[in-house]
XYZ file of C-alpha atoms in Angstrom:
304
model
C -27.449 -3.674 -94.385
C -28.573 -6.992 -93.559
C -31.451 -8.878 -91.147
C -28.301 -10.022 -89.259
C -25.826 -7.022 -89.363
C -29.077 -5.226 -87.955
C -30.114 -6.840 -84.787
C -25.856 -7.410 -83.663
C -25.391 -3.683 -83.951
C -25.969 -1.952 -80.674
C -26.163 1.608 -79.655
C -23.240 3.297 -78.045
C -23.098 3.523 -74.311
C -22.338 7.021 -73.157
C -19.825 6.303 -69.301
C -21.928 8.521 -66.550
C -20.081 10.326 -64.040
C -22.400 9.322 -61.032
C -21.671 12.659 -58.550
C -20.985 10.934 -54.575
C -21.665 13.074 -51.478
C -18.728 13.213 -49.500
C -18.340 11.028 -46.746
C -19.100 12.924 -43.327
C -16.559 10.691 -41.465
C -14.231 11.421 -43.640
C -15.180 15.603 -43.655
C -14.501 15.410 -39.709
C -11.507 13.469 -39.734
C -9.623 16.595 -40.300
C -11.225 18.555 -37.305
C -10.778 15.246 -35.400
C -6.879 15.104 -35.725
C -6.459 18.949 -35.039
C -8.346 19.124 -32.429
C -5.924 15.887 -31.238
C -2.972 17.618 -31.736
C -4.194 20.575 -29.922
C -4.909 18.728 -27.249
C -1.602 16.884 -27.059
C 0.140 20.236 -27.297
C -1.608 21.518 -24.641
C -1.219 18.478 -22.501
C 2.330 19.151 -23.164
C 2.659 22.602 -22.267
C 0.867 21.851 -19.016
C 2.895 18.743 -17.691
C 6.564 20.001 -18.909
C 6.975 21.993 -15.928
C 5.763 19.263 -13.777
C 8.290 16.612 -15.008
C 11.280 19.413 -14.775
C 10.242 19.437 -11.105
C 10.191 15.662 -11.063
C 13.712 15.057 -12.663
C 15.370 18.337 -10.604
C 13.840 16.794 -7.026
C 16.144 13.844 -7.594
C 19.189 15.360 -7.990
C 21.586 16.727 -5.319
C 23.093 20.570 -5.833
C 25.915 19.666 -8.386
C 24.000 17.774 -10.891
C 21.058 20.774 -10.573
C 23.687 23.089 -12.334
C 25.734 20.964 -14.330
C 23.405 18.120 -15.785
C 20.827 18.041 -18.792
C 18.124 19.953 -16.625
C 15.227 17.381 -18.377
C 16.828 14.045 -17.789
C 17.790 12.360 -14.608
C 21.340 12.449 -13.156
C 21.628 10.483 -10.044
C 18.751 9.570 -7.892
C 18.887 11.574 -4.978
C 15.246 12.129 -3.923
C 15.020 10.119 -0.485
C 18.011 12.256 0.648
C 16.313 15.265 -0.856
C 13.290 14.307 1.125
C 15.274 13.606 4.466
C 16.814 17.108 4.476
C 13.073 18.771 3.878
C 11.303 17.363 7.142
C 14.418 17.894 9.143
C 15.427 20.946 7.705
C 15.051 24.139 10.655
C 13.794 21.077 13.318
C 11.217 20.109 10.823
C 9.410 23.459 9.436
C 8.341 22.682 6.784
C 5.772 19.901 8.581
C 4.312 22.719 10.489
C 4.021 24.941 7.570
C 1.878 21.159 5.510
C -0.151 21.391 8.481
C -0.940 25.439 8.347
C -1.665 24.900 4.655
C -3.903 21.777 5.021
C -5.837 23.576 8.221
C -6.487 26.748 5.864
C -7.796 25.107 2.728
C -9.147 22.054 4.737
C -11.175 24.123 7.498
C -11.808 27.355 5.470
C -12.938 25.655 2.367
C -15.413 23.269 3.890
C -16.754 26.317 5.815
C -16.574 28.295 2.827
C -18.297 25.633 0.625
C -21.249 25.166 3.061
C -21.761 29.137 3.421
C -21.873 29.533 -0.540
C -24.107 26.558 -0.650
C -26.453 28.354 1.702
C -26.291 31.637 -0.066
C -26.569 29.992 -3.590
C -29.687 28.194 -2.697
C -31.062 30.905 -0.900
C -30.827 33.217 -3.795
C -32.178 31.086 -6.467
C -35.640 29.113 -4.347
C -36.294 31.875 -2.215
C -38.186 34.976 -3.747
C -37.524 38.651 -0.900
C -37.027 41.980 -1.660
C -33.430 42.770 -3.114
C -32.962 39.373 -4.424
C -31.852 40.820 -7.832
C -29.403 43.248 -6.133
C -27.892 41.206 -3.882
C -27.259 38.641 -6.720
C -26.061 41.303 -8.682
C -23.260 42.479 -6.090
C -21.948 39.211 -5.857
C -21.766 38.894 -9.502
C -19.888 42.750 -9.221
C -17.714 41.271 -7.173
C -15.742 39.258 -9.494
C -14.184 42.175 -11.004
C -12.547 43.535 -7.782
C -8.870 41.472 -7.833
C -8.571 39.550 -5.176
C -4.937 41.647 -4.463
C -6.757 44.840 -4.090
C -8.633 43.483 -0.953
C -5.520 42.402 1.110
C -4.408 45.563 2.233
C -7.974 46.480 3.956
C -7.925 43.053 5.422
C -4.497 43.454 7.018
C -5.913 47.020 8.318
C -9.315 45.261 9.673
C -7.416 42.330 11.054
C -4.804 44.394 12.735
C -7.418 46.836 14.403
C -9.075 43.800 16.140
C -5.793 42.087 17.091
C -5.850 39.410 14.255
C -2.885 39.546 12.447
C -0.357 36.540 12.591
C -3.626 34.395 13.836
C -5.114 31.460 11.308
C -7.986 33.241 11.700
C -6.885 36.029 9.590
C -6.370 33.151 7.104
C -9.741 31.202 7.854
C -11.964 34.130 7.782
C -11.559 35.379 3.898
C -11.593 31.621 3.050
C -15.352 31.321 4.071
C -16.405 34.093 1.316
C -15.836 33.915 -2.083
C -18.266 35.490 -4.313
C -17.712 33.123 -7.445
C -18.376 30.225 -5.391
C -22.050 31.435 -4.840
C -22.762 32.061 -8.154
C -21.507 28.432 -8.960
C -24.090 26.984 -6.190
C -26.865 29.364 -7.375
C -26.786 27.882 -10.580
C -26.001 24.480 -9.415
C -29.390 24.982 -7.682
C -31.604 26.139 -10.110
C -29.992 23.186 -12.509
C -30.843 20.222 -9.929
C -33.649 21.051 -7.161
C -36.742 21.606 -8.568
C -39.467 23.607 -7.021
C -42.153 20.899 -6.402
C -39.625 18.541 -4.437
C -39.492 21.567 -1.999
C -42.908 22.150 -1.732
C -43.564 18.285 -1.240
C -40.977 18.278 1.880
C -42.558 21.849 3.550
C -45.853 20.065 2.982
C -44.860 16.973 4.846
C -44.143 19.508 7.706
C -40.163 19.894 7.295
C -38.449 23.174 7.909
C -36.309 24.961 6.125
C -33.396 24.078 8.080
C -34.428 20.275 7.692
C -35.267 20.655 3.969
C -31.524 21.962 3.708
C -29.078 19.719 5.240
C -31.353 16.531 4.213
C -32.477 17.284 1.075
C -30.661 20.232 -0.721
C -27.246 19.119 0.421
C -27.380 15.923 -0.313
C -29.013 16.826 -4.040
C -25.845 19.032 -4.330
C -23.389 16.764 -3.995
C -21.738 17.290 -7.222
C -21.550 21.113 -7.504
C -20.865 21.289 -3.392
C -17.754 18.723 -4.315
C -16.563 21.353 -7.055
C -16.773 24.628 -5.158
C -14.949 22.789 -2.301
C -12.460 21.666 -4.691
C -11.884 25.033 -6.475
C -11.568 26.790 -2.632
C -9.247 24.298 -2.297
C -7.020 24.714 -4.676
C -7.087 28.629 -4.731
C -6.537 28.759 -0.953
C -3.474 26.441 -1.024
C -1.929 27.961 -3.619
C -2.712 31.655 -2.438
C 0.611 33.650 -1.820
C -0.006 37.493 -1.302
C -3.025 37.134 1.478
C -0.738 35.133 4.287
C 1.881 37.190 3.071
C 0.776 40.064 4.402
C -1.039 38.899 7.538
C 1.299 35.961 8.765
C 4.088 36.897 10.563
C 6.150 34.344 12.551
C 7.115 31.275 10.680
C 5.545 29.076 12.448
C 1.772 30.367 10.954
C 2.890 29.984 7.453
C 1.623 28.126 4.455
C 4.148 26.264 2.356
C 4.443 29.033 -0.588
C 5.350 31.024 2.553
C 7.796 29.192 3.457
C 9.392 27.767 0.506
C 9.554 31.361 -0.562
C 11.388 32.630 2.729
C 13.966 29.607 1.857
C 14.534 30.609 -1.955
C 15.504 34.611 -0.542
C 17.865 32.696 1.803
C 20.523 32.560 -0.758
C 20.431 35.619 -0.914
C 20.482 36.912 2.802
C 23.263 34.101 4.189
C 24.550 32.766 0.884
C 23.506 29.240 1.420
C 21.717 27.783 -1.130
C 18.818 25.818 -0.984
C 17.033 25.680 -4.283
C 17.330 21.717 -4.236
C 14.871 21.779 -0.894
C 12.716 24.418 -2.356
C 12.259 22.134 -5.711
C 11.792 18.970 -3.380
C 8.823 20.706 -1.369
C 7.330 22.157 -4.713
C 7.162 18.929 -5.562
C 5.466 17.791 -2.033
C 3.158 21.010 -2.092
C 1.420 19.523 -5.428
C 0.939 15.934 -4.459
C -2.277 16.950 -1.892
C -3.785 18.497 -4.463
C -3.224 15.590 -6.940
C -4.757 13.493 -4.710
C -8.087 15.909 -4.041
C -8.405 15.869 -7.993
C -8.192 11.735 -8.236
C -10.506 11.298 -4.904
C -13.095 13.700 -6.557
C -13.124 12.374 -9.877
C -16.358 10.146 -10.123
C -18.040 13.460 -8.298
C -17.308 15.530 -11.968
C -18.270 12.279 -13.610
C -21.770 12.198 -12.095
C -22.070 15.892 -13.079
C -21.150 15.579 -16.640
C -23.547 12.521 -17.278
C -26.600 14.594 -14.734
C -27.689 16.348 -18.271
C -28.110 13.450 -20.341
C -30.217 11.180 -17.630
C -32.211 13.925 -17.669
């Protein structure tokens, strides 16, 4: 072999598999789209039965039966909506205003006792503290159905049945609501702000509708909200202590006008779908108006 033929050869070059980590976008891209399609299924499931109530409200009796039951047929809703506030000289106004006066007046009351009773138990150290908290936490597993027959018997011994106050006065406790401002408490007011304020020579009443209250904004928004909504929508309590027609809520009375088919024969599912579809637009609203409340109290851990 030659001078030359020795300094062109060259050594072979072995290829090197070079071993990549895999890409952690990529690894949660899969996660990311099922948790997306869970999501949009679930979105689904929850807002079918509100557009079916939608498209039926705008339909008059014939195309409820005989039409595509998901798609419009006609657009009958203003004449739907005439024959629901005159309907029995107007009912079904009184029974908006029974239902806004029960969750309206009972949950604020409500929300403001629990708010009380939740900062009570968690900045105030007494004897029985522990218990107490501990009943109200027992409480939660006693259905809410098993304590509407001893109501009705209470309410009827002191000459309250078919009165809003038999309606007003179980609004104003509800054990899970105190547990919610209990923790809400312990979460946002801290112990030296309290001691600061008593130094400064407030009371405790002072300290609690200037200070607490307004600390509690968020959580106070949320119980109201969730009284709200379980107080408008409740069915079996007014059932059983409202009488005459003109003290009932609107599940009341949209109920009494779905058996009315079946009593007189004349049917009246197209009003009952109409004020459905009223009965949920209050509580739309109460979820939009409240929104930047929740907001506050998701971003409250991460300022901190």
């Amino acid at each position: 072999m030659t001078l030359t033929e020795q300094t062109t050869e060259r050594p072979e070059v072995r290829s090197v598999r070079r071993l990549t980590r895999p890409d952690p976008a990529s690894r949660g891209r899969g996660g990311q789209r099922f948790l997306l399609v869970g999501l949009v299924l679930a979105s689904a499931y929850s807002l079918f039965p509100v557009w079916w109530l939608i498209v039926a409200a705008t339909k008059d009796r014939t195309a409820l039966y005989q039409s595509n039951g998901l798609w419009f047929s006609g657009w009958h809703l203003w004449d739907n909506l005439q024959q629901v506030f005159t309907y029995q000289d107007g009912i079904f106004l009184r029974w908006t205003a029974n239902s806004f006066l029960y969750a309206g007046v009972g949950s604020l009351g409500g929300t403001l006792i629990a708010l009380a009773t939740g900062y009570g138990l968690a900045r105030f150290d007494f004897p029985g503290r522990n218990a107490i908290f501990a009943c109200v936490v027992g409480s939660f597993l006693i259905p809410i159905a098993l304590l509407t027959l001893p109501l009705y018997l209470l309410f009827s011994a002191i000459g309250m049945v078919d009165t809003p106050w038999a309606m007003l006065i179980p609004c104003l406790i509800n054990p899970f609501s105190v547990y919610l401002a209990k923790v809400y408490t312990e979460a946002t007011i801290p112990y030296e702000l309290l001691e600061a304020a008593r130094i400064d020579g407030a009371g405790e009443l002072r300290i609690f509708f200037s200070i607490v209250l307004r600390m509690m904004t968020t959580g106070g928004a949320t119980v109201f909200l969730l009284a709200f909504v379980n107080t408008w929508n409740a069915f079996f309590l007014p059932l059983t202590v409202l009488r005459g027609k003109e003290n009932w809520t609107l599940n009341l009375g949209l109920y009494n006008w779905t058996g009315t088919r079946l009593e007189s024969g004349i049917d009246l599912t197209g009003l009952v779908l109409t004020g459905a579809l009223l009965s949920i637009v209050p509580m739309a609203i109460m979820m939009v108006a409240m929104r930047r409340y929740w907001r506050s109290g998701v971003t409250l851990g991460a300022l901190k």
